[in-house]
Amino acid sequence: LESRLIINNQLFYFFYMFQYIPAGLTMAACVKSLPCGHACCGVNEESVCPPCIHMCQGASQFHQQGTDSCMICYSEPLQAAPVVQLACGHFFHYKCCRTQLEKRWPGNRVSFRFLMCPICDDQLMSHEMLRDLFDPLHSLYKEVQAKALTRLQFDGLSQCDEVTNTKSKYFNKPSVFALERYAYFTCSDCGVAFFGGESRCFVSDVEEKRDAQPAGKLSCPACSCKELGSGLSTCSKHGAEYLSYKCRFCCSIAVYLCQTTRFCEPCHNDAYRLWGATQGTLPACPVGPKSVKITGAACCPLGVPHPATGEEFCLGCAMCVNLQSF
């Protein structure tokens, strides 16, 4: 009798799968049965079958059951398609997980919310059957995280109030704070993740539209220098991450990079006007903040030859300069 129940249960499950689930997903379904008698709702070729999602003994600790909706698609119950159990213990449709990883982040700015479990929100979406998509994205995540933490330290913020205050949501989470504070993009030429400015530079409607521009227009510092043929393209010790640039609109050192435009602080505060300026309307060197011509000055405040106002120019490695100051 017990064997008949198991067989009937298996037949019902696979009849349901082949009737209502696309062919690609039925091919991914595991064909094994669990000790409880229910069909395995996992993925074919998985090394270990996931626990039963029908609240059988030993499975209730995960607080999810087959009739619950998948928290990615919200349209079908878990039992309607093959599922994977992530490292955190939560279940999701296998296809939904793959789709989420394939879509990656929205827009050009790199973000990693999609790489986290939708329920935990801070645990990585790790599973053996997702490794082909997850591993390259996880490598990029570790790369950007390391760069953001280094920049946080470079800016003197590794022990700031946001990280050390027990009431802060970033308490003892410097990497989370760094990833939210700084904006990174991937270079369309070499694929390297590069620093694109502070996140606050991308909150207005104008900058959201700039963020939504085609990714082909994004270049890392090294590639942009090669395209423009100006200044250095890399530092032998620190690469291109800490190259210092002239403000595009005056003869000052740039401290902001708003995706593709480098600004000093005064010009950054007047960015909307300067973005609309044409090359012919910008004054010639020497030029002060907010692109105002400096009268009576004999030489450029930067003290180095550089291209005309409105063009990019690399001044050298800021990290090397910083180390020499100690």
Short mmCIF file of N, CA, C and O in Angstrom, two decimals, residues 90-190:
data_model
loop_
_atom_site.label_atom_id
_atom_site.label_comp_id
_atom_site.label_asym_id
_atom_site.label_seq_id
_atom_site.Cartn_x
_atom_site.Cartn_y
_atom_site.Cartn_z
N HIS A 90 16.34 29.01 2.20
CA HIS A 90 15.08 29.38 1.56
C HIS A 90 14.95 28.75 0.17
O HIS A 90 15.94 28.52 -0.53
N PHE A 91 13.70 28.48 -0.20
CA PHE A 91 13.37 27.84 -1.48
C PHE A 91 12.89 28.87 -2.50
O PHE A 91 12.14 29.80 -2.16
N PHE A 92 13.28 28.67 -3.76
CA PHE A 92 12.80 29.49 -4.87
C PHE A 92 12.77 28.62 -6.12
O PHE A 92 13.46 27.60 -6.20
N HIS A 93 11.97 29.03 -7.09
CA HIS A 93 11.98 28.33 -8.37
C HIS A 93 13.38 28.41 -8.98
O HIS A 93 13.99 29.49 -9.01
N TYR A 94 13.84 27.30 -9.48
CA TYR A 94 15.16 27.24 -10.13
C TYR A 94 15.24 28.23 -11.29
O TYR A 94 16.21 28.99 -11.41
N LYS A 95 14.22 28.24 -12.13
CA LYS A 95 14.22 29.13 -13.29
C LYS A 95 14.17 30.59 -12.86
O LYS A 95 14.82 31.45 -13.47
N CYS A 96 13.45 30.90 -11.81
CA CYS A 96 13.37 32.29 -11.33
C CYS A 96 14.73 32.78 -10.85
O CYS A 96 15.11 33.92 -11.09
N CYS A 97 15.46 31.90 -10.17
CA CYS A 97 16.80 32.26 -9.70
C CYS A 97 17.73 32.54 -10.87
O CYS A 97 18.48 33.52 -10.87
N ARG A 98 17.67 31.68 -11.88
CA ARG A 98 18.54 31.88 -13.04
C ARG A 98 18.18 33.17 -13.78
O ARG A 98 19.07 33.91 -14.22
N THR A 99 16.89 33.44 -13.90
CA THR A 99 16.46 34.67 -14.57
C THR A 99 16.95 35.90 -13.82
O THR A 99 17.43 36.87 -14.44
N GLN A 100 16.87 35.87 -12.51
CA GLN A 100 17.31 37.02 -11.71
C GLN A 100 18.81 37.25 -11.86
O GLN A 100 19.26 38.40 -11.98
N LEU A 101 19.59 36.18 -11.89
CA LEU A 101 21.04 36.31 -12.05
C LEU A 101 21.40 36.75 -13.47
O LEU A 101 22.36 37.50 -13.67
N GLU A 102 20.65 36.29 -14.45
CA GLU A 102 20.91 36.67 -15.84
C GLU A 102 20.62 38.14 -16.10
O GLU A 102 21.34 38.81 -16.85
N LYS A 103 19.58 38.67 -15.46
CA LYS A 103 19.21 40.08 -15.65
C LYS A 103 20.19 41.02 -14.96
O LYS A 103 20.34 42.17 -15.36
N ARG A 104 20.81 40.55 -13.89
CA ARG A 104 21.79 41.32 -13.11
C ARG A 104 21.17 42.61 -12.58
O ARG A 104 20.02 42.64 -12.19
N TRP A 105 21.95 43.68 -12.57
CA TRP A 105 21.46 44.93 -11.99
C TRP A 105 20.74 45.78 -13.05
O TRP A 105 21.04 45.70 -14.23
N PRO A 106 19.79 46.63 -12.62
CA PRO A 106 19.12 47.53 -13.57
C PRO A 106 19.99 48.75 -13.86
O PRO A 106 20.67 49.26 -12.97
N GLY A 107 19.99 49.24 -15.07
CA GLY A 107 20.76 50.43 -15.41
C GLY A 107 22.24 50.13 -15.52
O GLY A 107 22.69 48.99 -15.59
N ASN A 108 23.06 51.20 -15.53
CA ASN A 108 24.50 51.08 -15.70
C ASN A 108 25.25 50.95 -14.39
O ASN A 108 26.31 50.33 -14.34
N ARG A 109 24.72 51.54 -13.34
CA ARG A 109 25.41 51.48 -12.05
C ARG A 109 25.38 50.06 -11.49
O ARG A 109 24.33 49.43 -11.40
N VAL A 110 26.55 49.56 -11.11
CA VAL A 110 26.64 48.21 -10.57
C VAL A 110 26.05 48.18 -9.16
O VAL A 110 26.42 48.97 -8.29
N SER A 111 25.13 47.27 -8.93
CA SER A 111 24.58 47.04 -7.60
C SER A 111 24.38 45.54 -7.43
O SER A 111 24.26 44.81 -8.42
N PHE A 112 24.34 45.07 -6.20
CA PHE A 112 24.34 43.63 -5.97
C PHE A 112 23.15 43.15 -5.15
O PHE A 112 23.17 42.06 -4.60
N ARG A 113 22.09 43.94 -5.09
CA ARG A 113 20.89 43.50 -4.39
C ARG A 113 20.32 42.23 -5.05
O ARG A 113 19.78 41.35 -4.37
N PHE A 114 20.43 42.13 -6.36
CA PHE A 114 19.90 40.97 -7.10
C PHE A 114 20.65 39.69 -6.73
O PHE A 114 20.14 38.59 -6.93
N LEU A 115 21.86 39.82 -6.19
CA LEU A 115 22.69 38.66 -5.87
C LEU A 115 22.35 38.09 -4.49
O LEU A 115 22.88 37.05 -4.11
N MET A 116 21.46 38.79 -3.77
CA MET A 116 21.10 38.36 -2.42
C MET A 116 19.77 37.60 -2.41
O MET A 116 18.92 37.80 -3.27
N CYS A 117 19.61 36.75 -1.42
CA CYS A 117 18.34 36.05 -1.23
C CYS A 117 17.23 37.08 -1.02
O CYS A 117 17.37 37.96 -0.17
N PRO A 118 16.13 37.01 -1.77
CA PRO A 118 15.06 38.00 -1.63
C PRO A 118 14.39 38.02 -0.25
O PRO A 118 13.77 39.01 0.12
N ILE A 119 14.54 36.94 0.51
CA ILE A 119 13.94 36.89 1.84
C ILE A 119 14.93 37.39 2.89
O ILE A 119 14.61 38.24 3.71
N CYS A 120 16.16 36.86 2.85
CA CYS A 120 17.19 37.29 3.82
C CYS A 120 17.64 38.72 3.53
O CYS A 120 17.87 39.51 4.44
N ASP A 121 17.85 39.02 2.26
CA ASP A 121 18.30 40.33 1.78
C ASP A 121 19.77 40.59 2.08
O ASP A 121 20.30 41.60 1.66
N ASP A 122 20.45 39.72 2.80
CA ASP A 122 21.87 39.92 3.06
C ASP A 122 22.69 38.63 2.92
O ASP A 122 23.86 38.59 3.26
N GLN A 123 22.03 37.57 2.42
CA GLN A 123 22.72 36.30 2.18
C GLN A 123 22.80 36.05 0.68
O GLN A 123 21.84 36.26 -0.05
N LEU A 124 23.95 35.61 0.22
CA LEU A 124 24.17 35.43 -1.21
C LEU A 124 23.32 34.29 -1.78
O LEU A 124 23.06 33.30 -1.10
N MET A 125 22.91 34.46 -3.03
CA MET A 125 22.09 33.47 -3.72
C MET A 125 22.99 32.36 -4.27
O MET A 125 23.21 32.23 -5.47
N SER A 126 23.51 31.55 -3.35
CA SER A 126 24.48 30.54 -3.72
C SER A 126 23.84 29.15 -3.79
O SER A 126 23.11 28.75 -2.88
N HIS A 127 24.14 28.42 -4.89
CA HIS A 127 23.66 27.05 -5.05
C HIS A 127 24.46 26.39 -6.16
O HIS A 127 24.86 27.04 -7.13
N GLU A 128 24.72 25.10 -6.03
CA GLU A 128 25.56 24.38 -6.99
C GLU A 128 25.00 24.44 -8.41
O GLU A 128 25.76 24.49 -9.38
N MET A 129 23.66 24.45 -8.56
CA MET A 129 23.06 24.47 -9.89
C MET A 129 23.02 25.86 -10.50
O MET A 129 22.61 26.03 -11.66
N LEU A 130 23.46 26.87 -9.74
CA LEU A 130 23.50 28.24 -10.24
C LEU A 130 24.93 28.72 -10.43
O LEU A 130 25.16 29.89 -10.74
N ARG A 131 25.87 27.81 -10.22
CA ARG A 131 27.28 28.20 -10.17
C ARG A 131 27.77 28.85 -11.45
O ARG A 131 28.60 29.76 -11.42
N ASP A 132 27.30 28.41 -12.61
CA ASP A 132 27.77 28.98 -13.88
C ASP A 132 27.45 30.46 -14.00
O ASP A 132 28.18 31.22 -14.63
N LEU A 133 26.34 30.89 -13.38
CA LEU A 133 25.97 32.31 -13.39
C LEU A 133 26.49 33.03 -12.15
O LEU A 133 26.92 34.18 -12.22
N PHE A 134 26.45 32.35 -11.02
CA PHE A 134 26.77 32.98 -9.74
C PHE A 134 28.26 33.28 -9.59
O PHE A 134 28.63 34.37 -9.13
N ASP A 135 29.13 32.36 -9.97
CA ASP A 135 30.56 32.52 -9.70
C ASP A 135 31.17 33.78 -10.33
O ASP A 135 31.89 34.53 -9.65
N PRO A 136 30.93 34.07 -11.64
CA PRO A 136 31.50 35.32 -12.20
C PRO A 136 30.95 36.57 -11.51
O PRO A 136 31.69 37.55 -11.30
N LEU A 137 29.66 36.56 -11.15
CA LEU A 137 29.06 37.70 -10.49
C LEU A 137 29.60 37.86 -9.08
O LEU A 137 29.82 38.98 -8.59
N HIS A 138 29.85 36.74 -8.41
CA HIS A 138 30.42 36.80 -7.06
C HIS A 138 31.84 37.34 -7.09
O HIS A 138 32.25 38.09 -6.20
N SER A 139 32.60 36.99 -8.12
CA SER A 139 33.96 37.53 -8.28
C SER A 139 33.92 39.03 -8.47
O SER A 139 34.73 39.77 -7.89
N LEU A 140 32.97 39.50 -9.28
CA LEU A 140 32.81 40.94 -9.47
C LEU A 140 32.40 41.62 -8.17
O LEU A 140 32.90 42.71 -7.84
N TYR A 141 31.52 40.98 -7.42
CA TYR A 141 31.09 41.50 -6.12
C TYR A 141 32.27 41.67 -5.18
O TYR A 141 32.42 42.72 -4.53
N LYS A 142 33.14 40.67 -5.09
CA LYS A 142 34.31 40.74 -4.22
C LYS A 142 35.28 41.82 -4.69
O LYS A 142 35.88 42.53 -3.87
N GLU A 143 35.41 41.97 -6.01
CA GLU A 143 36.30 42.99 -6.56
C GLU A 143 35.82 44.39 -6.21
O GLU A 143 36.59 45.23 -5.73
N VAL A 144 34.52 44.65 -6.44
CA VAL A 144 33.96 45.97 -6.16
C VAL A 144 33.96 46.24 -4.65
O VAL A 144 34.24 47.36 -4.20
N GLN A 145 33.66 45.22 -3.86
CA GLN A 145 33.68 45.38 -2.41
C GLN A 145 35.06 45.78 -1.91
O GLN A 145 35.20 46.69 -1.09
N ALA A 146 36.11 45.12 -2.43
CA ALA A 146 37.48 45.45 -2.04
C ALA A 146 37.85 46.88 -2.44
O ALA A 146 38.47 47.62 -1.67
N LYS A 147 37.44 47.29 -3.64
CA LYS A 147 37.74 48.64 -4.11
C LYS A 147 37.00 49.68 -3.27
O LYS A 147 37.56 50.73 -2.93
N ALA A 148 35.74 49.40 -2.94
CA ALA A 148 34.96 50.35 -2.15
C ALA A 148 35.52 50.49 -0.73
O ALA A 148 35.57 51.61 -0.19
N LEU A 149 35.97 49.40 -0.14
CA LEU A 149 36.57 49.46 1.20
C LEU A 149 37.88 50.23 1.19
O LEU A 149 38.17 50.99 2.11
N THR A 150 38.68 50.03 0.13
CA THR A 150 39.94 50.78 0.00
C THR A 150 39.66 52.27 -0.14
O THR A 150 40.33 53.10 0.47
N ARG A 151 38.66 52.61 -0.93
CA ARG A 151 38.31 54.03 -1.10
C ARG A 151 37.75 54.62 0.19
O ARG A 151 38.01 55.79 0.51
N LEU A 152 37.01 53.84 0.94
CA LEU A 152 36.49 54.31 2.23
C LEU A 152 37.65 54.66 3.16
O LEU A 152 37.61 55.68 3.86
N GLN A 153 38.68 53.82 3.16
CA GLN A 153 39.86 54.08 3.98
C GLN A 153 40.63 55.28 3.44
O GLN A 153 41.11 56.11 4.19
N PHE A 154 40.73 55.37 2.12
CA PHE A 154 41.43 56.48 1.48
C PHE A 154 40.77 57.81 1.80
O PHE A 154 41.43 58.83 1.98
N ASP A 155 39.43 57.81 1.91
CA ASP A 155 38.68 59.02 2.25
C ASP A 155 38.62 59.28 3.75
O ASP A 155 37.98 60.25 4.18
N GLY A 156 39.25 58.42 4.55
CA GLY A 156 39.27 58.60 6.00
C GLY A 156 37.94 58.31 6.67
O GLY A 156 37.63 58.89 7.71
N LEU A 157 37.16 57.40 6.10
CA LEU A 157 35.82 57.14 6.62
C LEU A 157 35.66 55.72 7.17
O LEU A 157 34.54 55.31 7.49
N SER A 158 36.76 54.98 7.29
CA SER A 158 36.64 53.59 7.75
C SER A 158 36.16 53.48 9.19
O SER A 158 35.63 52.45 9.59
N GLN A 159 36.34 54.57 9.97
CA GLN A 159 35.85 54.58 11.36
C GLN A 159 34.87 55.73 11.56
O GLN A 159 34.78 56.30 12.65
N CYS A 160 34.10 56.04 10.53
CA CYS A 160 33.14 57.14 10.62
C CYS A 160 31.95 56.74 11.49
O CYS A 160 31.78 55.57 11.85
N ASP A 161 31.12 57.72 11.82
CA ASP A 161 30.00 57.49 12.74
C ASP A 161 29.02 56.46 12.20
O ASP A 161 28.43 55.70 12.96
N GLU A 162 28.83 56.43 10.88
CA GLU A 162 27.88 55.48 10.29
C GLU A 162 28.28 54.02 10.56
O GLU A 162 27.43 53.14 10.67
N VAL A 163 29.59 53.80 10.70
CA VAL A 163 30.09 52.43 10.89
C VAL A 163 30.26 52.08 12.37
O VAL A 163 30.12 50.93 12.77
N THR A 164 30.53 53.08 13.20
CA THR A 164 30.84 52.83 14.62
C THR A 164 29.66 53.08 15.56
O THR A 164 29.68 52.63 16.70
N ASN A 165 28.64 53.80 15.09
CA ASN A 165 27.48 54.09 15.94
C ASN A 165 26.58 52.86 16.02
O ASN A 165 26.14 52.33 15.00
N THR A 166 26.29 52.41 17.24
CA THR A 166 25.47 51.20 17.42
C THR A 166 24.05 51.37 16.91
O THR A 166 23.36 50.39 16.65
N LYS A 167 23.59 52.62 16.76
CA LYS A 167 22.24 52.87 16.28
C LYS A 167 22.16 52.97 14.75
O LYS A 167 21.08 53.05 14.19
N SER A 168 23.32 52.94 14.11
CA SER A 168 23.35 53.04 12.65
C SER A 168 23.07 51.69 12.00
O SER A 168 23.46 50.64 12.52
N LYS A 169 22.40 51.71 10.87
CA LYS A 169 22.12 50.46 10.15
C LYS A 169 23.39 49.87 9.55
O LYS A 169 23.40 48.71 9.10
N TYR A 170 24.48 50.66 9.52
CA TYR A 170 25.75 50.19 8.99
C TYR A 170 26.73 49.81 10.10
O TYR A 170 27.91 49.61 9.83
N PHE A 171 26.27 49.71 11.34
CA PHE A 171 27.15 49.41 12.47
C PHE A 171 27.89 48.09 12.21
O PHE A 171 27.28 47.06 11.95
N ASN A 172 29.23 48.20 12.26
CA ASN A 172 30.10 47.04 12.01
C ASN A 172 29.89 46.42 10.63
O ASN A 172 30.18 45.25 10.40
N LYS A 173 29.37 47.23 9.68
CA LYS A 173 29.18 46.77 8.31
C LYS A 173 29.83 47.76 7.34
O LYS A 173 29.16 48.39 6.52
N PRO A 174 31.15 47.93 7.43
CA PRO A 174 31.81 48.92 6.56
C PRO A 174 31.67 48.61 5.07
O PRO A 174 31.58 49.52 4.26
N SER A 175 31.64 47.32 4.72
CA SER A 175 31.53 46.98 3.30
C SER A 175 30.16 47.36 2.74
O SER A 175 30.05 47.85 1.61
N VAL A 176 29.10 47.16 3.53
CA VAL A 176 27.75 47.55 3.10
C VAL A 176 27.67 49.07 2.94
O VAL A 176 27.12 49.58 1.96
N PHE A 177 28.24 49.79 3.90
CA PHE A 177 28.25 51.26 3.85
C PHE A 177 29.02 51.74 2.63
O PHE A 177 28.58 52.65 1.91
N ALA A 178 30.19 51.13 2.38
CA ALA A 178 31.03 51.55 1.25
C ALA A 178 30.33 51.30 -0.08
O ALA A 178 30.37 52.14 -0.98
N LEU A 179 29.67 50.15 -0.22
CA LEU A 179 28.99 49.82 -1.47
C LEU A 179 27.80 50.74 -1.73
O LEU A 179 27.45 51.00 -2.89
N GLU A 180 27.17 51.23 -0.67
CA GLU A 180 26.04 52.14 -0.84
C GLU A 180 26.51 53.58 -1.01
O GLU A 180 25.83 54.38 -1.65
N ARG A 181 27.66 53.92 -0.48
CA ARG A 181 28.17 55.29 -0.57
C ARG A 181 28.76 55.58 -1.94
O ARG A 181 28.60 56.68 -2.48
N TYR A 182 29.45 54.60 -2.51
CA TYR A 182 30.15 54.81 -3.78
C TYR A 182 29.44 54.10 -4.94
O TYR A 182 28.88 53.03 -4.76
N ALA A 183 29.51 54.72 -6.09
CA ALA A 183 28.91 54.15 -7.30
C ALA A 183 29.99 53.58 -8.20
O ALA A 183 30.99 54.25 -8.47
N TYR A 184 29.79 52.36 -8.65
CA TYR A 184 30.73 51.70 -9.56
C TYR A 184 30.03 51.30 -10.85
O TYR A 184 28.83 51.02 -10.85
N PHE A 185 30.81 51.28 -11.93
CA PHE A 185 30.31 50.91 -13.24
C PHE A 185 31.29 49.93 -13.87
O PHE A 185 32.44 49.84 -13.44
N THR A 186 30.86 49.22 -14.88
CA THR A 186 31.77 48.34 -15.61
C THR A 186 32.14 48.98 -16.94
O THR A 186 31.28 49.50 -17.66
N CYS A 187 33.42 48.97 -17.23
CA CYS A 187 33.93 49.57 -18.47
C CYS A 187 33.46 48.77 -19.67
O CYS A 187 33.57 47.54 -19.70
N SER A 188 32.96 49.47 -20.67
CA SER A 188 32.45 48.79 -21.87
C SER A 188 33.59 48.27 -22.74
O SER A 188 33.36 47.42 -23.60
N ASP A 189 34.82 48.76 -22.50
CA ASP A 189 35.96 48.33 -23.31
C ASP A 189 36.71 47.15 -22.69
O ASP A 189 36.94 46.15 -23.35
N CYS A 190 37.07 47.26 -21.41
CA CYS A 190 37.88 46.21 -20.79
C CYS A 190 37.10 45.38 -19.77
O CYS A 190 37.59 44.34 -19.32
#
